[in-house]
Amino acid sequence: MQIDHLDKQTMDGSQLNLDALYQICPSCFTETAGEDGKLRHVVDFEKLRALLGDSAVEDAPEVYDFTWVGKRAAQREAMAPCRKTLRPCPEESVNWDTTQNLYIEGDNLEVLKLLQNSYMGKVKMIYIDPPYNTGNDFVYHDDFHRTQREEDEAAGVINEDGERMVKNTESNGKFHSDWCSMIYSRLMVARSLLKDNGIIFISIGEHEVRNLRNICDEVFGEHNFISTISWVSKSGGSGDEKYIISATEYILVYAKNIDSVELGKEPIDTEDEKYNLSDSHVKERGKYVLKKLDYRMTSLHYTESLNYPVIDPDGNELWPGGEKFRQDGGWNWRWSKQKVEWGLQNDFLEFKNNRGKWTLNSKQYQNVDNNNNPIDRRIAYKNFILSSEFNTTQGSRMVVDYFGSKVFEYAKPVGLIEKLLLISNATDKDIILDFFAGSASSAHSVIQLNADERANRKFIMVQLPELTDKESEAYKAGYKNICEIGKERIRRAGKKIKEEHPEAKDLDIGFRVFKCDESNYKEVAFAPKDYSQESLDLFVDNIKEDRTDLDLLFDCMLRWGVTLDLPMTKTRVDGCTIHNVNEGGLVACFDGRVTEAVIDAIAEMYPAKVVFRDSSFEEAAQKMNLFELFKQKCGWTEQEVKNNVRVI
């Protein structure tokens, strides 16, 4: 029996779609042998058509559709597997050993694919602020008909670090198409990361809001559209507008599955200051204000049954109107006699003595009604935000406050993203993703809101290391790319927030840094005539020489669906280093010659998944012995060993 190798690339997007379809319609699948000889499920379209009945259509002469030049290529690119990896950078991180936050440098499409195995269906909220396509900003230049290297060389846009951002001007014949392809492929992959009750917010300007709405209707489903929030982002204009000042931006809001979503609500202005009294029930009921229980009604609304006496603290009768005798002229209690008895027994009523006369008052609590039922003093958020609440000047000013100069243009205000976090109803331990991270306003917002609410939301920031202009204030301040700005902002914001909230002792202000890079594995594919002793030697150890154990460990976590924020330890046994992720969630050893003592140590960790380096076993017999050792040491069946053990 052979030990399976971990995949060296992300899952094919079309396979993800097939898996989802199989869960719904298994009867329309059949089995066939793949190129590797293994059986796989494939769709029987005749059976699928039969299941769909009249809802299936082919070659319809006229259909409602939104399309553009390059759409099919963008679809293919979204589904194509990625062979790259994420390399850990502890030296650039903050609180590497304890933080649960991530900052990832690289092309966001590649990074999103790499995150799929580990984070599929785990992200509560996505916020992105992509290029608005104004004709002056930059977009990813994706030509899917050529290899990435051919594409970059043809465009002439590779910088010294290999980045590939180009200015998309209105003179470009595919001005809108290029932008649509760029955002479409990324949203297709991003959708798979959202939880079933997840929400995505996308900031956009008026140039592409119409096209973005069409794209989102297709990717997320028109029925999952929640709202378009209009944000008056600035109070005035520059004075050079030719027609009408553009003072608004837009935030599109979509759900992964709108039937599973429960959005947050905003508090109603209830004049909390009037609730100035408290009693022994304050923890459950909140503070309260007194309201007189009697009132005078017109004859049309007078109710005889509500005109009755109660006994005051002196033992005398107290009638509506505050007298010791019956009052006519429309005086009533607001509560029935039975309700008054209940209110007195449960401390919802209070007698007050005013100048020798008793009055009976009801306690109007903040948090419960007069039947002791909880009150939700909140309403749904509105679909507009005024500049008086948040504006672009606030975002820019905050950057200057932290850096001393304007090292980043057009940063979103932290308060705006905090509000979106509240709308999304993201709570403790939820994951927030921003794959156009820019200056890291989203990370700043998550830390700030966590501090304010004593919560532990986690963030994943993704940003291309786009170079700063040599004439910019950022470059002059020493920041050579946008990622350097984003990471430094999180460091400074986290430190300041921690100082402002000394009571938040467990506040996570750290982040693990990863950089998207080429695969850890050598390319060892040769035609038969090209094999030589040198090429055969490559198979002995297929790992690139510059890769560390930590590189290999995190690559295994990505391939095997383990999240990148988990705690990890390492121990030395018999000359080998054993890496233990999340107390046995994944255990790995990448050293040469794995001994029985190493297997013993791993077994004592009660591992769920185990990974070795293929070159650790010089002979096939050693791998076979590995099966027997794990069956013996861990009490696993042969199938469990096959499922739980991999080599790279």
XYZ file of C-alpha atoms in Angstrom:
648
model
C 0.000 0.000 0.000
C 1.334 3.420 -0.970
C 1.287 6.650 1.022
C -0.485 9.373 -0.918
C 1.240 12.647 -1.742
C -0.300 15.956 -0.801
C -1.515 17.897 -3.823
C 0.962 20.475 -5.080
C -1.746 22.801 -6.395
C -5.111 24.158 -5.346
C -8.298 22.345 -6.268
C -9.663 22.899 -9.745
C -12.627 25.292 -9.525
C -14.685 23.115 -11.866
C -14.213 20.216 -9.436
C -15.608 22.369 -6.631
C -18.682 23.026 -8.771
C -19.033 19.330 -9.528
C -18.816 18.488 -5.838
C -21.541 21.011 -5.045
C -23.763 19.658 -7.824
C -23.171 16.100 -6.625
C -24.543 17.031 -3.201
C -27.782 18.214 -4.837
C -28.222 15.769 -7.729
C -26.142 12.604 -7.195
C -28.394 10.680 -9.581
C -27.178 12.684 -12.583
C -23.582 11.508 -12.058
C -21.820 8.431 -13.314
C -18.301 7.068 -12.835
C -15.437 6.915 -15.299
C -11.714 6.267 -15.077
C -9.468 9.328 -15.156
C -6.000 9.577 -16.705
C -4.513 8.302 -13.442
C -6.736 5.232 -13.567
C -8.795 6.314 -10.558
C -12.574 6.432 -10.749
C -14.142 9.870 -10.669
C -17.652 11.277 -10.842
C -18.727 12.941 -14.077
C -22.037 14.492 -15.107
C -24.479 12.586 -17.303
C -26.107 15.545 -19.055
C -29.052 13.513 -20.306
C -29.972 12.629 -16.720
C -29.397 16.223 -15.621
C -31.701 17.525 -18.361
C -34.353 15.019 -17.304
C -34.100 16.227 -13.708
C -34.416 19.866 -14.767
C -37.423 19.254 -17.004
C -38.743 22.364 -18.729
C -36.217 24.525 -16.874
C -33.346 23.246 -19.040
C -32.550 25.303 -22.126
C -30.101 24.925 -24.983
C -29.279 27.353 -27.775
C -32.003 29.784 -26.761
C -32.285 32.494 -29.447
C -32.704 35.292 -26.909
C -31.674 35.248 -23.260
C -31.111 37.852 -20.559
C -27.364 37.970 -19.969
C -24.581 40.338 -19.002
C -21.405 39.761 -20.931
C -18.227 41.475 -22.100
C -15.083 40.701 -24.074
C -12.971 38.315 -22.000
C -15.712 36.982 -19.714
C -15.196 33.312 -20.564
C -11.449 33.662 -20.133
C -12.048 35.207 -16.702
C -14.296 32.262 -15.780
C -11.583 29.806 -16.826
C -8.970 31.707 -14.849
C -11.152 31.689 -11.730
C -11.466 27.892 -11.954
C -7.844 27.155 -12.898
C -5.716 25.627 -10.121
C -2.821 27.567 -8.605
C 0.597 25.974 -7.985
C 2.014 28.756 -5.835
C 2.379 28.823 -2.072
C 2.375 31.209 0.890
C 5.730 31.593 2.612
C 5.716 32.638 6.281
C 7.676 35.712 7.390
C 7.899 35.672 11.198
C 10.470 38.481 11.164
C 7.932 40.932 9.686
C 5.072 39.740 11.892
C 3.775 40.933 15.245
C 3.156 38.392 18.037
C 3.749 35.513 15.627
C 3.201 32.767 18.210
C -0.124 34.023 19.591
C -1.902 36.125 16.954
C -4.832 34.849 14.903
C -4.670 37.607 12.269
C -3.056 37.292 8.835
C -1.433 39.746 6.430
C -0.708 38.236 3.001
C 1.305 39.869 0.223
C 0.576 38.814 -3.334
C -1.808 38.761 -6.278
C -5.201 38.497 -4.602
C -6.603 36.043 -7.165
C -3.773 33.604 -6.493
C -4.027 34.131 -2.739
C -7.795 33.574 -2.708
C -7.292 30.256 -4.480
C -4.590 29.249 -2.013
C -6.920 30.018 0.884
C -9.794 27.928 -0.461
C -8.884 24.577 1.117
C -8.383 26.064 4.578
C -10.998 28.818 4.614
C -13.817 27.652 2.374
C -17.104 28.520 4.091
C -15.387 30.121 7.113
C -15.363 33.875 6.392
C -18.191 35.884 7.962
C -17.605 39.202 6.219
C -15.687 40.428 3.181
C -15.051 44.122 2.646
C -13.171 45.297 -0.435
C -12.370 48.670 -1.887
C -11.214 47.743 -5.417
C -10.032 50.185 -8.106
C -12.983 52.367 -9.127
C -11.864 52.381 -12.779
C -11.934 56.163 -13.072
C -9.411 56.155 -15.903
C -6.622 57.200 -13.582
C -6.262 54.234 -11.240
C -4.558 50.866 -11.672
C -6.017 47.426 -12.250
C -4.556 43.945 -12.505
C -3.623 43.333 -16.114
C -4.925 39.832 -16.829
C -4.637 38.324 -20.290
C -5.672 34.726 -19.857
C -4.741 33.659 -23.375
C -1.035 33.879 -22.521
C 1.074 32.623 -19.676
C 1.604 35.094 -16.871
C 5.212 35.660 -17.900
C 4.243 36.177 -21.556
C 1.478 38.528 -20.500
C 3.748 40.621 -18.302
C 6.556 40.791 -20.815
C 4.189 41.776 -23.623
C 2.643 44.517 -21.530
C 6.046 45.718 -20.360
C 4.765 46.265 -16.849
C 6.931 43.973 -14.724
C 8.712 45.940 -12.042
C 11.803 44.806 -10.160
C 9.670 42.711 -7.816
C 7.571 41.162 -10.560
C 4.346 43.040 -9.862
C 1.970 43.687 -12.715
C -0.310 46.649 -12.142
C -1.117 48.925 -15.094
C -3.087 52.130 -15.495
C -6.453 51.493 -17.126
C -7.208 54.609 -19.151
C -10.436 55.392 -20.978
C -8.534 55.249 -24.284
C -8.140 51.513 -23.755
C -10.496 49.720 -26.144
C -11.424 47.266 -23.381
C -11.689 49.890 -20.644
C -14.764 48.387 -18.976
C -14.103 44.797 -20.093
C -10.674 44.601 -18.462
C -12.084 45.894 -15.190
C -15.064 43.518 -15.331
C -12.790 40.526 -15.958
C -10.517 41.538 -13.100
C -13.272 41.835 -10.487
C -15.379 38.937 -11.820
C -12.743 36.215 -11.437
C -11.852 37.386 -7.933
C -15.454 37.521 -6.735
C -16.080 34.020 -8.094
C -13.329 32.608 -5.890
C -14.109 34.867 -2.920
C -17.719 33.677 -2.769
C -16.569 30.161 -1.879
C -14.825 31.497 1.239
C -17.983 33.034 2.727
C -19.959 31.237 5.409
C -23.556 30.395 4.565
C -24.607 33.468 6.574
C -21.716 35.553 5.253
C -21.913 39.075 3.814
C -19.798 40.943 1.272
C -19.518 44.745 1.084
C -17.924 46.311 -2.005
C -17.086 49.999 -2.210
C -17.396 51.427 -5.712
C -17.773 54.721 -7.524
C -20.319 55.702 -10.117
C -18.097 54.640 -13.043
C -18.603 50.906 -12.514
C -21.478 50.567 -10.025
C -23.870 49.431 -12.760
C -21.496 46.775 -14.106
C -20.535 45.635 -10.623
C -24.193 45.168 -9.727
C -24.671 42.965 -12.810
C -21.567 40.929 -11.977
C -22.617 40.436 -8.353
C -26.118 39.403 -9.438
C -24.486 36.627 -11.441
C -21.833 35.568 -8.920
C -23.929 35.752 -5.748
C -27.421 35.508 -7.239
C -29.810 38.411 -7.714
C -31.981 37.107 -4.863
C -29.024 37.516 -2.479
C -28.786 41.249 -3.114
C -29.365 43.132 0.153
C -28.841 46.812 -0.607
C -26.836 49.543 -2.252
C -25.643 51.909 0.460
C -25.159 55.462 -0.747
C -22.330 57.185 1.091
C -22.019 60.961 0.872
C -18.255 60.690 1.134
C -17.428 64.392 0.915
C -19.292 67.541 1.817
C -18.153 69.613 -1.148
C -16.483 69.426 -4.544
C -13.183 70.568 -5.954
C -14.799 73.313 -7.996
C -13.666 71.953 -11.358
C -16.631 69.651 -12.013
C -18.129 70.440 -15.384
C -21.668 69.304 -14.699
C -22.666 67.946 -11.270
C -20.425 67.432 -8.244
C -19.958 63.718 -7.466
C -20.193 63.665 -3.687
C -21.349 60.059 -3.286
C -19.808 56.626 -3.406
C -21.625 53.318 -3.171
C -21.316 50.128 -1.160
C -22.962 47.051 -2.665
C -24.141 44.513 -0.089
C -24.734 40.842 -0.974
C -25.334 37.722 1.082
C -23.966 34.250 0.427
C -27.415 32.887 1.327
C -29.926 35.561 2.231
C -32.191 33.045 4.003
C -29.423 32.399 6.554
C -28.500 36.030 7.184
C -29.353 37.954 10.320
C -28.020 41.482 10.008
C -27.112 43.729 12.885
C -29.331 46.653 13.872
C -28.586 50.144 15.119
C -29.824 51.451 18.468
C -32.794 53.803 18.464
C -32.185 57.137 20.136
C -34.120 56.370 23.314
C -32.887 59.335 25.349
C -30.967 56.987 27.610
C -30.178 59.845 29.960
C -33.827 59.887 31.127
C -33.388 56.363 32.507
C -31.727 57.629 35.676
C -33.104 55.307 38.354
C -31.959 51.813 39.232
C -33.005 48.999 41.539
C -31.933 45.450 42.346
C -33.027 44.335 38.847
C -30.698 46.670 36.942
C -28.550 43.854 35.546
C -31.517 42.161 33.853
C -33.886 45.069 33.247
C -31.564 48.070 32.967
C -32.288 51.435 34.528
C -35.794 52.878 34.620
C -37.917 56.014 34.633
C -41.192 56.435 36.553
C -44.524 57.054 34.807
C -47.717 57.802 36.737
C -50.116 54.880 36.571
C -53.283 56.971 36.673
C -54.553 59.339 34.034
C -57.746 61.203 33.118
C -59.681 60.093 30.047
C -62.496 61.683 28.084
C -65.921 60.169 28.575
C -65.642 58.243 25.326
C -62.534 56.404 26.569
C -63.378 56.019 30.238
C -63.384 52.377 31.436
C -65.294 51.621 34.617
C -63.290 48.456 35.334
C -60.079 50.521 35.546
C -61.470 52.818 38.263
C -60.723 50.849 41.422
C -58.752 51.417 44.650
C -55.316 50.081 45.584
C -53.853 50.029 49.094
C -51.041 52.570 49.639
C -48.064 52.032 52.025
C -50.066 53.638 54.877
C -52.806 51.016 54.495
C -55.327 53.432 52.984
C -57.223 53.213 49.703
C -55.697 55.100 46.808
C -57.962 55.822 43.829
C -57.036 57.050 40.345
C -56.560 60.802 40.633
C -54.522 60.508 43.842
C -57.347 60.700 46.382
C -58.508 58.357 49.142
C -61.955 58.252 47.627
C -63.415 57.457 44.239
C -62.864 60.117 41.577
C -65.335 60.651 38.770
C -64.675 62.633 35.643
C -62.773 60.001 33.719
C -60.021 58.931 36.119
C -58.562 55.460 35.352
C -55.577 53.324 36.149
C -53.591 52.336 33.069
C -53.372 48.728 34.247
C -56.083 46.265 35.221
C -56.512 45.224 38.854
C -54.933 41.849 38.135
C -51.980 43.472 36.353
C -51.445 45.885 39.282
C -51.270 42.948 41.701
C -48.687 41.312 39.433
C -46.736 44.578 39.154
C -46.562 45.042 42.921
C -45.455 41.449 43.463
C -42.738 41.654 40.774
C -41.475 45.158 41.554
C -42.770 46.800 38.363
C -44.703 49.407 40.366
C -43.491 51.965 42.873
C -45.316 54.222 45.346
C -43.962 57.770 45.702
C -44.930 60.231 48.443
C -45.245 63.811 47.201
C -46.100 66.359 49.908
C -47.980 63.823 51.985
C -49.883 62.296 49.077
C -49.093 58.916 47.554
C -48.881 58.285 43.831
C -48.597 54.919 42.120
C -46.092 54.748 39.272
C -45.012 52.140 36.777
C -41.304 51.503 36.198
C -40.458 51.896 32.494
C -37.225 49.926 32.112
C -34.647 50.241 29.352
C -34.354 46.562 28.521
C -37.778 45.004 29.236
C -41.401 45.998 28.719
C -44.058 46.094 31.451
C -44.624 42.370 31.015
C -40.942 41.654 31.639
C -40.343 40.745 27.984
C -36.999 41.824 26.460
C -37.141 44.980 24.333
C -35.065 45.277 21.170
C -34.567 49.022 21.003
C -32.909 48.754 17.608
C -33.940 49.176 13.983
C -32.448 48.061 10.679
C -29.631 50.218 9.323
C -30.509 52.712 6.591
C -29.114 52.535 3.071
C -27.367 55.903 3.233
C -24.487 57.360 5.214
C -23.927 61.106 5.501
C -20.552 62.840 5.310
C -21.228 64.302 8.762
C -20.888 60.741 10.089
C -17.917 59.540 8.014
C -16.044 61.204 5.157
C -12.915 60.809 3.076
C -11.156 63.594 4.944
C -11.320 61.510 8.132
C -9.597 58.588 6.413
C -6.814 60.782 5.039
C -6.370 62.616 8.343
C -5.982 59.380 10.271
C -3.158 58.269 7.957
C -1.389 61.586 8.529
C -1.919 61.273 12.291
C -0.180 57.897 12.339
C 2.596 58.552 9.822
C 3.153 62.297 9.989
C 2.562 62.642 6.249
C 0.079 61.549 3.607
C 1.719 58.246 2.699
C -1.528 56.808 1.300
C -4.240 58.456 -0.784
C -7.959 57.852 -0.313
C -7.871 55.651 2.793
C -11.352 54.665 3.943
C -12.394 56.009 7.370
C -12.075 53.440 10.146
C -15.533 54.356 11.452
C -17.140 53.515 8.103
C -15.773 49.979 8.113
C -16.650 49.597 11.796
C -20.248 50.389 10.858
C -20.177 47.735 8.128
C -18.845 45.254 10.678
C -21.838 46.020 12.886
C -24.249 45.706 9.942
C -22.761 42.313 9.034
C -23.359 41.132 12.613
C -19.803 39.785 12.723
C -19.177 38.704 16.296
C -16.536 37.060 18.438
C -14.092 34.799 16.532
C -15.617 35.651 13.131
C -13.165 36.111 10.242
C -13.083 39.383 8.271
C -11.408 39.327 4.840
C -10.200 42.279 2.760
C -8.340 41.309 -0.412
C -7.796 44.887 -1.613
C -6.346 45.857 1.752
C -4.587 49.093 0.726
C -3.527 50.970 3.853
C -5.151 48.297 6.058
C -8.094 50.411 7.240
C -10.074 47.163 7.610
C -7.523 45.638 9.995
C -7.460 48.895 11.971
C -11.277 48.820 12.191
C -11.366 45.214 13.415
C -8.841 45.900 16.184
C -10.635 49.093 17.233
C -14.063 47.453 17.394
C -12.633 44.455 19.235
C -11.180 46.816 21.830
C -14.457 48.708 22.204
C -16.556 45.548 22.533
C -14.037 43.197 24.205
C -14.429 40.890 21.211
C -12.039 38.713 19.210
C -12.868 39.062 15.540
C -10.013 37.958 13.274
C -8.805 39.561 10.043
C -7.130 38.413 6.851
C -5.613 41.238 4.782
C -4.431 40.594 1.208
C -2.544 43.210 -0.797
C -0.349 43.224 -3.899
C 3.051 44.779 -3.049
C 2.471 47.569 -5.550
C 5.447 49.922 -5.697
C 5.040 53.478 -4.471
C 5.869 56.323 -6.825
C 9.399 57.618 -6.309
C 8.029 61.151 -6.079
C 5.407 60.256 -3.474
C 5.512 61.087 0.225
C 5.335 57.362 0.948
C 8.517 56.627 -0.980
C 10.314 59.567 0.593
C 9.270 58.270 4.015
C 10.924 54.936 3.240
C 7.909 52.863 2.162
C 8.806 51.172 -1.113
C 5.464 49.420 -1.599
C 1.908 49.568 -0.272
C 2.319 46.434 1.858
C 4.996 48.168 3.911
C 2.503 50.965 4.624
C -0.282 48.544 5.544
C 1.835 46.465 7.916
C 3.269 49.533 9.626
C -0.179 51.038 10.044
C -1.429 47.904 11.818
C 1.631 47.980 14.103
C 1.087 51.629 15.040
C -2.695 51.417 15.317
C -2.514 48.263 17.420
C -0.024 49.812 19.822
C -2.092 52.978 20.240
C -5.395 51.132 20.704
C -3.775 48.870 23.283
C -2.545 51.930 25.193
C -6.022 53.473 25.077
C -7.664 50.252 26.325
C -5.447 48.875 29.109
C -8.421 46.847 30.340
C -8.440 44.836 27.077
C -5.568 42.603 28.171
C -6.282 39.858 25.608
C -6.700 42.223 22.644
C -5.023 40.681 19.571
C -3.023 43.442 17.855
C -0.657 41.077 16.046
C -0.577 39.490 12.601
C 1.279 36.709 10.813
C 2.847 37.832 7.525
C 2.883 35.555 4.486
C 4.130 36.217 0.963
C 2.810 34.523 -2.142
C 5.686 32.819 -3.961
C 6.456 30.104 -6.460
C 5.911 26.492 -5.435
C 8.183 24.848 -2.872
C 8.685 21.982 -5.305
C 11.098 21.594 -8.176
C 9.715 21.083 -11.649
C 10.683 17.491 -12.431
C 8.592 16.715 -15.517
C 10.729 15.354 -18.352
C 10.089 13.605 -21.625
C 11.461 10.011 -21.535
C 14.370 10.892 -23.859
C 15.412 13.707 -21.512
C 15.911 11.542 -18.434
C 19.471 11.435 -17.106
C 21.109 10.481 -13.822
C 20.955 14.137 -12.815
C 17.243 14.372 -13.529
C 16.567 11.104 -11.690
C 18.401 12.495 -8.682
C 15.809 15.284 -8.561
C 13.208 12.745 -7.553
C 15.222 11.841 -4.461
C 14.398 15.255 -2.985
C 11.916 17.396 -4.871
C 12.038 20.361 -2.444
C 13.803 23.564 -3.473
C 17.008 24.183 -1.547
C 16.007 27.617 -0.199
C 12.828 26.374 1.516
C 12.643 25.965 5.282
C 10.663 23.611 7.502
C 8.267 26.488 8.191
C 7.715 26.971 4.434
C 6.867 23.298 4.077
C 4.682 23.218 7.177
C 2.438 26.087 6.091
C 2.238 24.726 2.556
C 0.991 21.423 4.006
C -1.552 23.328 6.098
C -2.834 25.082 2.971
C -3.077 21.859 0.962
C -4.730 19.886 3.755
C -7.303 22.436 4.829
C -5.726 23.648 8.084
C -6.123 27.353 8.888
C -2.969 29.457 9.109
C -3.706 31.096 12.466
C -3.372 28.039 14.695
C -0.817 27.719 17.516
C 2.179 25.474 16.915
C 5.061 23.957 18.828
C 8.112 21.914 17.896
C 10.163 19.267 19.682
C 13.376 17.369 18.899
C 13.322 13.585 19.001
C 16.138 11.313 17.865
C 17.718 14.112 15.828
C 14.457 15.050 14.098
C 12.247 18.127 14.546
C 8.543 17.393 15.023
C 6.119 20.249 14.301
C 2.800 20.082 16.151
C -0.024 22.339 14.915
C -2.975 22.959 17.224
C -2.150 20.131 19.636
C -2.245 17.308 17.137
C -4.386 18.873 14.438
C -1.479 18.363 12.057
C 1.914 16.886 12.946
C 4.850 17.055 10.529
C 8.456 15.927 10.359
C 10.599 16.940 7.381
C 13.983 15.605 8.516
C 15.857 12.651 7.063
C 15.437 9.076 8.248
C 12.387 8.974 10.481
C 12.945 6.441 13.260
C 10.525 4.436 15.376
C 11.259 6.797 18.279
C 9.962 9.672 16.140
C 6.793 7.702 15.344
C 6.361 6.988 19.063
C 6.609 10.700 19.857
C 4.119 11.575 17.120
C 1.663 8.926 18.326
C 1.752 10.439 21.814
C 0.489 13.702 20.290
C -2.765 11.978 19.183
C -2.446 13.390 15.658
C -5.356 13.892 13.286
C -3.052 14.377 10.276
C 0.614 13.480 9.773
C 3.028 14.620 7.056
C 6.543 13.470 6.196
C 9.058 14.381 3.539
C 9.214 11.741 0.825
C 13.010 11.775 0.874
C 12.953 10.753 4.557
C 12.377 7.186 3.392
C 15.197 5.703 1.348
C 13.321 2.536 0.470
C 9.741 1.586 -0.267
C 9.916 -0.952 2.571
C 10.353 1.901 5.040
C 7.092 3.457 3.863
C 5.322 0.134 4.226
C 6.721 -0.178 7.727
C 5.294 3.273 8.437
C 1.793 1.911 7.900
C 2.353 -0.874 10.393
C 3.872 1.453 12.964
C 0.914 3.849 12.867
C -1.553 0.985 13.047
C 0.283 -0.271 16.114
C 1.101 3.038 17.850
C -2.123 4.970 17.153
C -4.557 2.085 16.988
C -5.517 3.081 13.447
C -6.989 0.819 10.816
C -5.240 0.508 7.485
C -7.781 2.893 5.937
C -7.234 5.424 8.725
C -3.486 5.343 8.116
C -4.126 5.906 4.414
C -6.458 8.819 5.174
C -4.347 10.429 7.894
C -0.768 10.152 6.614
C 0.751 12.001 3.644
C 4.179 12.678 2.179
C 5.466 15.661 0.211
